[in-house]
């Protein structure tokens, strides 16, 4: 369980990502790798919240770059303690 990584609305993915980095000391976690990424002139990457991921899935063909995989969000399910995910298949 990560303290504070439970927001799920649009606009909360970046904050959830910071909460995950702050609350987890495991090396090479997705949130840290994403936060440290510099790609195509951008360095403001973060894991999307549950709702942001939902909308990415609905618009995956427009956004591009997605494959038929399961993608994780930065939003933690308060009951299970696991992050929400979405199947882009």
mmCIF file with all atom_site columns, C-alpha atoms in Angstrom:
data_model
loop_
_atom_site.group_PDB
_atom_site.id
_atom_site.type_symbol
_atom_site.label_atom_id
_atom_site.label_alt_id
_atom_site.label_comp_id
_atom_site.label_asym_id
_atom_site.label_entity_id
_atom_site.label_seq_id
_atom_site.pdbx_PDB_ins_code
_atom_site.Cartn_x
_atom_site.Cartn_y
_atom_site.Cartn_z
_atom_site.occupancy
_atom_site.B_iso_or_equiv
_atom_site.pdbx_formal_charge
_atom_site.auth_seq_id
_atom_site.auth_comp_id
_atom_site.auth_asym_id
_atom_site.auth_atom_id
_atom_site.pdbx_PDB_model_num
ATOM 1  C CA . UNK A 1 1  ? 0.000   0.000  0.000   1.00 0.00 ? 1  UNK A CA 1
ATOM 2  C CA . UNK A 1 2  ? 1.342   3.420  -1.014  1.00 0.00 ? 2  UNK A CA 1
ATOM 3  C CA . UNK A 1 3  ? 0.178   6.418  0.977   1.00 0.00 ? 3  UNK A CA 1
ATOM 4  C CA . UNK A 1 4  ? -1.601  8.912  -1.286  1.00 0.00 ? 4  UNK A CA 1
ATOM 5  C CA . UNK A 1 5  ? -1.472  6.996  -4.591  1.00 0.00 ? 5  UNK A CA 1
ATOM 6  C CA . UNK A 1 6  ? -5.223  6.511  -4.653  1.00 0.00 ? 6  UNK A CA 1
ATOM 7  C CA . UNK A 1 7  ? -6.408  9.432  -6.785  1.00 0.00 ? 7  UNK A CA 1
ATOM 8  C CA . UNK A 1 8  ? -8.052  8.300  -10.001 1.00 0.00 ? 8  UNK A CA 1
ATOM 9  C CA . UNK A 1 9  ? -9.444  11.357 -11.792 1.00 0.00 ? 9  UNK A CA 1
ATOM 10 C CA . UNK A 1 10 ? -7.894  13.156 -14.764 1.00 0.00 ? 10 UNK A CA 1
ATOM 11 C CA . UNK A 1 11 ? -5.000  15.344 -13.660 1.00 0.00 ? 11 UNK A CA 1
ATOM 12 C CA . UNK A 1 12 ? -3.852  13.179 -10.729 1.00 0.00 ? 12 UNK A CA 1
ATOM 13 C CA . UNK A 1 13 ? -1.455  10.760 -12.421 1.00 0.00 ? 13 UNK A CA 1
ATOM 14 C CA . UNK A 1 14 ? 1.608   12.954 -11.905 1.00 0.00 ? 14 UNK A CA 1
ATOM 15 C CA . UNK A 1 15 ? 0.874   13.345 -8.187  1.00 0.00 ? 15 UNK A CA 1
ATOM 16 C CA . UNK A 1 16 ? 0.235   9.611  -7.799  1.00 0.00 ? 16 UNK A CA 1
ATOM 17 C CA . UNK A 1 17 ? 3.569   8.933  -9.503  1.00 0.00 ? 17 UNK A CA 1
ATOM 18 C CA . UNK A 1 18 ? 5.356   11.181 -6.994  1.00 0.00 ? 18 UNK A CA 1
ATOM 19 C CA . UNK A 1 19 ? 3.552   9.410  -4.137  1.00 0.00 ? 19 UNK A CA 1
ATOM 20 C CA . UNK A 1 20 ? 4.696   6.028  -5.452  1.00 0.00 ? 20 UNK A CA 1
ATOM 21 C CA . UNK A 1 21 ? 8.313   7.170  -5.766  1.00 0.00 ? 21 UNK A CA 1
ATOM 22 C CA . UNK A 1 22 ? 8.218   8.644  -2.260  1.00 0.00 ? 22 UNK A CA 1
ATOM 23 C CA . UNK A 1 23 ? 6.516   5.615  -0.690  1.00 0.00 ? 23 UNK A CA 1
ATOM 24 C CA . UNK A 1 24 ? 8.436   2.780  -2.348  1.00 0.00 ? 24 UNK A CA 1
ATOM 25 C CA . UNK A 1 25 ? 12.138  2.154  -1.871  1.00 0.00 ? 25 UNK A CA 1
ATOM 26 C CA . UNK A 1 26 ? 12.361  -0.688 -4.422  1.00 0.00 ? 26 UNK A CA 1
ATOM 27 C CA . UNK A 1 27 ? 14.844  0.080  -7.192  1.00 0.00 ? 27 UNK A CA 1
ATOM 28 C CA . UNK A 1 28 ? 13.821  0.416  -10.846 1.00 0.00 ? 28 UNK A CA 1
ATOM 29 C CA . UNK A 1 29 ? 10.079  0.666  -10.263 1.00 0.00 ? 29 UNK A CA 1
ATOM 30 C CA . UNK A 1 30 ? 7.928   1.821  -13.186 1.00 0.00 ? 30 UNK A CA 1
ATOM 31 C CA . UNK A 1 31 ? 7.025   5.131  -11.528 1.00 0.00 ? 31 UNK A CA 1
ATOM 32 C CA . UNK A 1 32 ? 10.705  6.055  -11.041 1.00 0.00 ? 32 UNK A CA 1
ATOM 33 C CA . UNK A 1 33 ? 11.741  4.936  -14.526 1.00 0.00 ? 33 UNK A CA 1
ATOM 34 C CA . UNK A 1 34 ? 8.896   6.937  -16.022 1.00 0.00 ? 34 UNK A CA 1
ATOM 35 C CA . UNK A 1 35 ? 9.635   10.013 -13.915 1.00 0.00 ? 35 UNK A CA 1
ATOM 36 C CA . UNK A 1 36 ? 13.335  9.931  -14.871 1.00 0.00 ? 36 UNK A CA 1
ATOM 37 C CA . UNK A 1 37 ? 12.651  9.428  -18.588 1.00 0.00 ? 37 UNK A CA 1
ATOM 38 C CA . UNK A 1 38 ? 13.822  12.028 -21.099 1.00 0.00 ? 38 UNK A CA 1
ATOM 39 C CA . UNK A 1 39 ? 12.404  11.262 -24.527 1.00 0.00 ? 39 UNK A CA 1
ATOM 40 C CA . UNK A 1 40 ? 11.719  13.365 -27.607 1.00 0.00 ? 40 UNK A CA 1
ATOM 41 C CA . UNK A 1 41 ? 12.535  16.557 -25.738 1.00 0.00 ? 41 UNK A CA 1
ATOM 42 C CA . UNK A 1 42 ? 10.162  15.810 -22.867 1.00 0.00 ? 42 UNK A CA 1
ATOM 43 C CA . UNK A 1 43 ? 11.050  15.072 -19.255 1.00 0.00 ? 43 UNK A CA 1
ATOM 44 C CA . UNK A 1 44 ? 7.637   15.400 -17.597 1.00 0.00 ? 44 UNK A CA 1
ATOM 45 C CA . UNK A 1 45 ? 6.555   11.750 -17.944 1.00 0.00 ? 45 UNK A CA 1
ATOM 46 C CA . UNK A 1 46 ? 4.376   10.050 -15.328 1.00 0.00 ? 46 UNK A CA 1
ATOM 47 C CA . UNK A 1 47 ? 2.153   7.008  -14.928 1.00 0.00 ? 47 UNK A CA 1
ATOM 48 C CA . UNK A 1 48 ? -1.443  7.891  -15.779 1.00 0.00 ? 48 UNK A CA 1
ATOM 49 C CA . UNK A 1 49 ? -4.216  7.786  -13.210 1.00 0.00 ? 49 UNK A CA 1
ATOM 50 C CA . UNK A 1 50 ? -6.944  5.180  -13.648 1.00 0.00 ? 50 UNK A CA 1
ATOM 51 C CA . UNK A 1 51 ? -9.209  7.599  -15.552 1.00 0.00 ? 51 UNK A CA 1
ATOM 52 C CA . UNK A 1 52 ? -6.340  8.967  -17.665 1.00 0.00 ? 52 UNK A CA 1
ATOM 53 C CA . UNK A 1 53 ? -5.458  5.371  -18.612 1.00 0.00 ? 53 UNK A CA 1
ATOM 54 C CA . UNK A 1 54 ? -9.108  4.646  -19.433 1.00 0.00 ? 54 UNK A CA 1
ATOM 55 C CA . UNK A 1 55 ? -9.196  7.565  -21.873 1.00 0.00 ? 55 UNK A CA 1
ATOM 56 C CA . UNK A 1 56 ? -5.844  6.576  -23.365 1.00 0.00 ? 56 UNK A CA 1
ATOM 57 C CA . UNK A 1 57 ? -7.287  3.123  -24.009 1.00 0.00 ? 57 UNK A CA 1
ATOM 58 C CA . UNK A 1 58 ? -10.406 4.557  -25.658 1.00 0.00 ? 58 UNK A CA 1
ATOM 59 C CA . UNK A 1 59 ? -8.226  6.785  -27.872 1.00 0.00 ? 59 UNK A CA 1
ATOM 60 C CA . UNK A 1 60 ? -5.240  4.455  -28.341 1.00 0.00 ? 60 UNK A CA 1
ATOM 61 C CA . UNK A 1 61 ? -5.472  4.550  -32.128 1.00 0.00 ? 61 UNK A CA 1
ATOM 62 C CA . UNK A 1 62 ? -5.366  8.357  -32.146 1.00 0.00 ? 62 UNK A CA 1
ATOM 63 C CA . UNK A 1 63 ? -2.619  8.598  -29.501 1.00 0.00 ? 63 UNK A CA 1
ATOM 64 C CA . UNK A 1 64 ? -0.582  5.826  -31.128 1.00 0.00 ? 64 UNK A CA 1
ATOM 65 C CA . UNK A 1 65 ? 2.356   3.848  -29.791 1.00 0.00 ? 65 UNK A CA 1
ATOM 66 C CA . UNK A 1 66 ? 0.320   1.302  -27.854 1.00 0.00 ? 66 UNK A CA 1
ATOM 67 C CA . UNK A 1 67 ? 0.375   -2.446 -28.379 1.00 0.00 ? 67 UNK A CA 1
ATOM 68 C CA . UNK A 1 68 ? -2.084  -5.141 -27.292 1.00 0.00 ? 68 UNK A CA 1
ATOM 69 C CA . UNK A 1 69 ? -0.830  -5.345 -23.699 1.00 0.00 ? 69 UNK A CA 1
ATOM 70 C CA . UNK A 1 70 ? -1.946  -4.626 -20.173 1.00 0.00 ? 70 UNK A CA 1
ATOM 71 C CA . UNK A 1 71 ? -0.920  -1.155 -19.008 1.00 0.00 ? 71 UNK A CA 1
ATOM 72 C CA . UNK A 1 72 ? -0.726  -0.134 -15.353 1.00 0.00 ? 72 UNK A CA 1
ATOM 73 C CA . UNK A 1 73 ? -1.995  3.077  -13.857 1.00 0.00 ? 73 UNK A CA 1
ATOM 74 C CA . UNK A 1 74 ? -0.627  5.038  -10.913 1.00 0.00 ? 74 UNK A CA 1
ATOM 75 C CA . UNK A 1 75 ? -3.949  4.665  -9.063  1.00 0.00 ? 75 UNK A CA 1
ATOM 76 C CA . UNK A 1 76 ? -4.028  2.119  -6.278  1.00 0.00 ? 76 UNK A CA 1
ATOM 77 C CA . UNK A 1 77 ? -7.153  0.065  -5.634  1.00 0.00 ? 77 UNK A CA 1
ATOM 78 C CA . UNK A 1 78 ? -7.911  0.787  -1.978  1.00 0.00 ? 78 UNK A CA 1
ATOM 79 C CA . UNK A 1 79 ? -9.343  -2.711 -1.404  1.00 0.00 ? 79 UNK A CA 1
ATOM 80 C CA . UNK A 1 80 ? -6.588  -4.839 -2.919  1.00 0.00 ? 80 UNK A CA 1
ATOM 81 C CA . UNK A 1 81 ? -3.599  -2.499 -2.622  1.00 0.00 ? 81 UNK A CA 1
ATOM 82 C CA . UNK A 1 82 ? -2.716  -3.232 -6.256  1.00 0.00 ? 82 UNK A CA 1
ATOM 83 C CA . UNK A 1 83 ? -2.665  -0.644 -9.036  1.00 0.00 ? 83 UNK A CA 1
ATOM 84 C CA . UNK A 1 84 ? -5.493  -0.441 -11.539 1.00 0.00 ? 84 UNK A CA 1
ATOM 85 C CA . UNK A 1 85 ? -4.675  -1.651 -15.019 1.00 0.00 ? 85 UNK A CA 1
ATOM 86 C CA . UNK A 1 86 ? -6.268  -1.666 -18.466 1.00 0.00 ? 86 UNK A CA 1
ATOM 87 C CA . UNK A 1 87 ? -6.065  -4.259 -21.225 1.00 0.00 ? 87 UNK A CA 1
ATOM 88 C CA . UNK A 1 88 ? -5.351  -2.479 -24.526 1.00 0.00 ? 88 UNK A CA 1
ATOM 89 C CA . UNK A 1 89 ? -6.122  -5.603 -26.554 1.00 0.00 ? 89 UNK A CA 1
#
